[in-house]
Short mmCIF file of C-alpha atoms in Angstrom, two decimals:
data_model
loop_
_atom_site.label_atom_id
_atom_site.label_comp_id
_atom_site.label_asym_id
_atom_site.label_seq_id
_atom_site.Cartn_x
_atom_site.Cartn_y
_atom_site.Cartn_z
CA MET N 1 18.95 -16.03 21.50
CA LEU N 2 18.10 -12.84 21.94
CA ARG N 3 16.67 -11.79 24.26
CA ALA N 4 14.62 -8.47 25.89
CA GLU N 5 13.34 -8.56 28.81
CA ASP N 6 11.07 -5.96 30.34
CA LEU N 7 12.56 -3.48 28.56
CA CYS N 8 11.01 -0.08 29.44
CA PHE N 9 10.95 3.29 27.81
CA ALA N 10 8.14 6.02 28.23
CA TYR N 11 8.55 9.57 25.48
CA PRO N 12 7.56 12.71 28.11
CA GLY N 13 4.50 13.04 29.06
CA GLN N 14 3.52 9.27 27.92
CA ALA N 15 1.10 8.94 30.66
CA GLU N 16 2.26 4.09 30.40
CA PRO N 17 5.24 3.44 29.10
CA TYR N 18 5.80 0.71 26.76
CA ARG N 19 6.90 -3.23 28.43
CA PHE N 20 8.11 -5.29 25.57
CA THR N 21 9.32 -8.50 26.79
CA PHE N 22 10.44 -11.29 23.69
CA ALA N 23 12.80 -13.40 22.32
CA ALA N 24 13.74 -14.53 18.88
CA ARG N 25 16.05 -18.06 17.61
CA PRO N 26 18.80 -17.57 15.58
CA GLY N 27 17.78 -18.81 12.71
CA GLU N 28 14.53 -18.02 12.30
CA ILE N 29 12.13 -14.95 12.30
CA THR N 30 10.23 -13.30 15.04
CA ALA N 31 7.07 -10.69 13.60
CA ILE N 32 6.09 -7.90 15.66
CA SER N 33 2.50 -6.97 14.29
CA GLY N 34 0.44 -3.75 15.82
CA ALA N 35 -1.73 -0.96 14.41
CA SER N 36 -0.20 2.08 13.04
CA GLY N 37 1.31 4.22 16.20
CA SER N 38 0.96 0.91 18.88
CA GLY N 39 4.97 1.45 19.45
CA LYS N 40 6.30 -0.97 16.38
CA SER N 41 9.12 1.79 15.42
CA THR N 42 9.94 2.09 19.04
CA LEU N 43 10.17 -1.21 19.67
CA LEU N 44 13.03 -1.50 16.22
CA ASP N 45 14.82 1.61 17.63
CA LEU N 46 15.67 0.25 21.09
CA LEU N 47 17.27 -2.65 19.36
CA ALA N 48 18.97 -0.94 17.74
CA GLY N 49 19.58 1.89 20.39
CA PHE N 50 18.90 4.31 18.92
CA LEU N 51 16.64 5.24 22.39
CA SER N 52 17.88 3.70 25.61
CA PRO N 53 14.97 1.57 28.06
CA ARG N 54 14.07 3.62 31.72
CA SER N 55 15.32 -0.07 32.91
CA GLY N 56 15.66 -3.64 31.69
CA LYS N 57 17.92 -5.59 29.67
CA LEU N 58 18.57 -7.34 26.44
CA THR N 59 21.01 -9.42 25.66
CA LEU N 60 22.29 -11.44 22.40
CA ASP N 61 23.14 -15.65 24.15
CA ALA N 62 25.67 -13.88 27.10
CA THR N 63 26.44 -10.38 25.66
CA ASP N 64 24.83 -7.45 26.87
CA LEU N 65 23.87 -5.18 25.14
CA LEU N 66 21.66 -2.08 26.42
CA PRO N 67 25.84 -0.47 26.97
CA LEU N 68 26.89 -0.89 23.61
CA ALA N 69 26.41 2.31 20.70
CA PRO N 70 24.48 1.55 17.91
CA GLU N 71 27.36 1.13 16.11
CA GLU N 72 28.90 -1.94 18.05
CA ARG N 73 25.68 -3.36 18.15
CA PRO N 74 25.63 -7.32 16.28
CA ILE N 75 22.13 -5.72 14.74
CA SER N 76 21.41 -4.55 10.22
CA LEU N 77 18.00 -2.75 10.06
CA LEU N 78 16.38 -2.85 6.62
CA LEU N 79 14.00 -0.36 6.35
CA GLN N 80 11.52 0.02 3.61
CA SER N 81 13.21 2.83 2.16
CA GLU N 82 16.56 0.78 0.95
CA SER N 83 18.70 3.37 2.35
CA LEU N 84 21.05 3.42 -0.83
CA PHE N 85 23.71 6.22 -2.32
CA GLU N 86 20.82 6.58 -5.63
CA HIS N 87 24.34 8.65 -7.54
CA LEU N 88 26.61 5.10 -6.80
CA SER N 89 26.43 1.95 -8.12
CA ALA N 90 25.13 -2.05 -6.82
CA GLY N 91 28.69 -2.94 -5.89
CA ARG N 92 30.04 0.59 -3.74
CA ASN N 93 26.11 0.41 -2.00
CA ILE N 94 27.48 -3.06 -1.11
CA ALA N 95 30.88 -3.07 -0.15
CA LEU N 96 29.72 0.43 1.98
CA GLY N 97 29.36 -2.94 5.01
CA LEU N 98 32.95 -3.98 4.31
CA PRO N 99 35.84 -3.08 6.77
CA ASP N 100 37.73 0.17 4.62
CA ASN N 101 40.84 -1.62 5.16
CA MET N 102 40.28 -4.56 2.95
CA ALA N 103 42.40 -5.31 -0.06
CA ARG N 104 40.77 -4.52 -3.09
CA HIS N 105 40.38 -7.75 -4.52
CA ASP N 106 39.17 -9.40 -1.79
CA ILE N 107 36.48 -6.80 -1.77
CA ALA N 108 34.78 -7.11 -5.12
CA ALA N 109 35.37 -11.60 -4.16
CA ASN N 110 32.66 -10.26 -1.39
CA VAL N 111 30.84 -7.86 -3.58
CA ALA N 112 30.06 -10.83 -6.71
CA ASN N 113 28.86 -13.06 -4.56
CA ALA N 114 26.46 -11.57 -1.88
CA LEU N 115 25.38 -10.21 -5.52
CA ALA N 116 25.09 -13.81 -6.25
CA GLU N 117 23.52 -15.16 -3.56
CA VAL N 118 20.68 -12.27 -3.89
CA GLY N 119 20.81 -12.64 -6.60
CA LEU N 120 21.45 -10.13 -8.76
CA GLU N 121 24.98 -11.79 -10.58
CA GLY N 122 26.25 -8.59 -12.97
CA PHE N 123 24.64 -5.85 -11.78
CA GLY N 124 27.68 -4.93 -9.83
CA GLU N 125 28.48 -1.70 -12.43
CA GLN N 126 24.34 -1.08 -12.48
CA ARG N 127 24.15 3.23 -10.93
CA ALA N 128 21.06 2.49 -8.04
CA ALA N 129 19.01 4.71 -9.65
CA THR N 130 18.67 2.80 -12.11
CA LEU N 131 17.24 -0.32 -9.87
CA SER N 132 13.82 -1.64 -9.88
CA GLY N 133 12.26 -1.77 -5.77
CA GLY N 134 13.57 -5.44 -5.56
CA GLN N 135 16.33 -5.05 -6.91
CA LYS N 136 17.21 -1.83 -4.64
CA GLN N 137 15.78 -4.44 -1.50
CA ARG N 138 17.98 -7.19 -2.91
CA VAL N 139 20.74 -5.00 -3.21
CA ALA N 140 20.11 -3.65 0.53
CA LEU N 141 19.83 -7.30 1.49
CA ALA N 142 23.47 -7.90 -0.30
CA ARG N 143 25.18 -5.70 2.16
CA THR N 144 23.26 -6.85 5.15
CA LEU N 145 25.06 -10.22 4.07
CA LEU N 146 29.15 -8.54 4.19
CA ARG N 147 27.67 -7.01 7.48
CA ASP N 148 27.91 -10.46 8.87
CA ARG N 149 25.78 -10.19 11.91
CA ALA N 150 24.06 -11.50 13.68
CA VAL N 151 20.99 -9.72 14.12
CA LEU N 152 18.39 -8.57 11.82
CA LEU N 153 15.99 -5.99 11.72
CA LEU N 154 13.12 -5.04 8.74
CA ASP N 155 10.73 -2.62 9.36
CA GLU N 156 7.92 -2.87 6.67
CA PRO N 157 10.53 -3.42 4.16
CA PHE N 158 8.08 -5.17 1.11
CA SER N 159 5.16 -2.79 1.24
CA ALA N 160 6.42 -0.39 -1.34
CA LEU N 161 6.65 -4.09 -3.54
CA ASP N 162 4.09 -4.86 -6.81
CA ASP N 163 2.50 -8.22 -5.15
CA ASP N 164 5.23 -11.02 -7.53
CA THR N 165 8.33 -8.99 -6.31
CA ARG N 166 6.90 -9.29 -2.61
CA GLN N 167 7.17 -13.13 -3.41
CA LEU N 168 9.66 -13.00 -4.13
CA ILE N 169 11.68 -11.23 -1.38
CA ARG N 170 9.64 -12.20 0.71
CA THR N 171 11.37 -15.65 -0.14
CA LEU N 172 14.71 -14.17 0.05
CA VAL N 173 14.66 -13.19 3.67
CA ARG N 174 13.10 -16.46 4.72
CA THR N 175 15.97 -18.10 2.96
CA LEU N 176 19.46 -16.05 4.27
CA THR N 177 17.51 -15.64 7.87
CA THR N 178 18.16 -19.61 8.12
CA ARG N 179 21.27 -20.57 5.43
CA HIS N 180 23.10 -18.00 7.63
CA ASN N 181 21.39 -18.48 11.12
CA TRP N 182 20.19 -14.78 12.15
CA HIS N 183 17.57 -13.40 14.31
CA THR N 184 15.34 -11.43 12.22
CA ILE N 185 12.37 -9.79 13.77
CA LEU N 186 10.62 -8.55 11.18
CA VAL N 187 7.95 -5.37 11.65
CA SER N 188 4.65 -5.25 9.47
CA HIS N 189 0.59 -3.93 9.73
CA HIS N 190 0.33 -7.25 7.16
CA ALA N 191 -0.42 -9.88 8.03
CA ASP N 192 0.04 -11.55 4.56
CA ASP N 193 4.02 -11.12 5.10
CA ILE N 194 3.85 -12.23 8.41
CA ASP N 195 1.43 -15.59 7.19
CA ALA N 196 3.93 -16.34 4.56
CA ILE N 197 7.33 -16.02 6.70
CA ALA N 198 6.97 -15.52 10.15
CA HIS N 199 8.57 -18.88 12.91
CA TRP N 200 7.35 -16.88 15.52
CA ARG N 201 4.76 -14.05 16.11
CA TYR N 202 3.90 -11.82 18.81
CA ARG N 203 1.17 -8.77 19.00
CA LEU N 204 1.99 -4.56 19.94
CA ALA N 205 -1.13 -3.15 22.05
CA ASN N 206 -1.97 -1.11 24.88
CA PHE N 207 2.07 -0.51 25.34
CA HIS N 208 2.99 -4.59 25.39
CA LEU N 209 3.95 -7.43 23.46
CA THR N 210 1.83 -10.81 24.12
CA ALA N 211 2.49 -13.56 21.94
CA GLU N 212 0.88 -14.89 19.43
#
């Protein structure tokens, strides 16, 4: 289980610090809602290691995550913008999640399997710039699959999608979370996204998280 216990952080000049306490279970989606500017992105940055807390604990099972640099944490981050290299193919974007020393035939097999799992069989050679928004999010999810990290952070990942595509990608995220036993944390101010896929809910207001 991923646990944050009284994780405390304040920006310079901030009168009251943020204090985050919550738990995220494997194979389930934990949603964090709150108004714009309430601190949702601050929480994700603390979890990912881009910010350092004043105090508190952050653990995954028996592992203390706070001493670990961002690249050492078992965490993947999926943003509203997919962070793909537009000039590269879908397959090459996905392969960025694999070790540099992996054999070429193993890379090809892993990429093909990941594309199949997100419903993009045959799209490996297609340039990222030519993909739709929903297809780009699927490529980003496929890359997450190959990173094989226990925690997935989602920062408003569906906001730029049309309604039909949004429903498909939400369902895919929930399916992959269950299948791979991820601790998925969804940050969103869209109630319909949370209602559709979240197992657990917290609301961020007045610098604190409250279970709903």
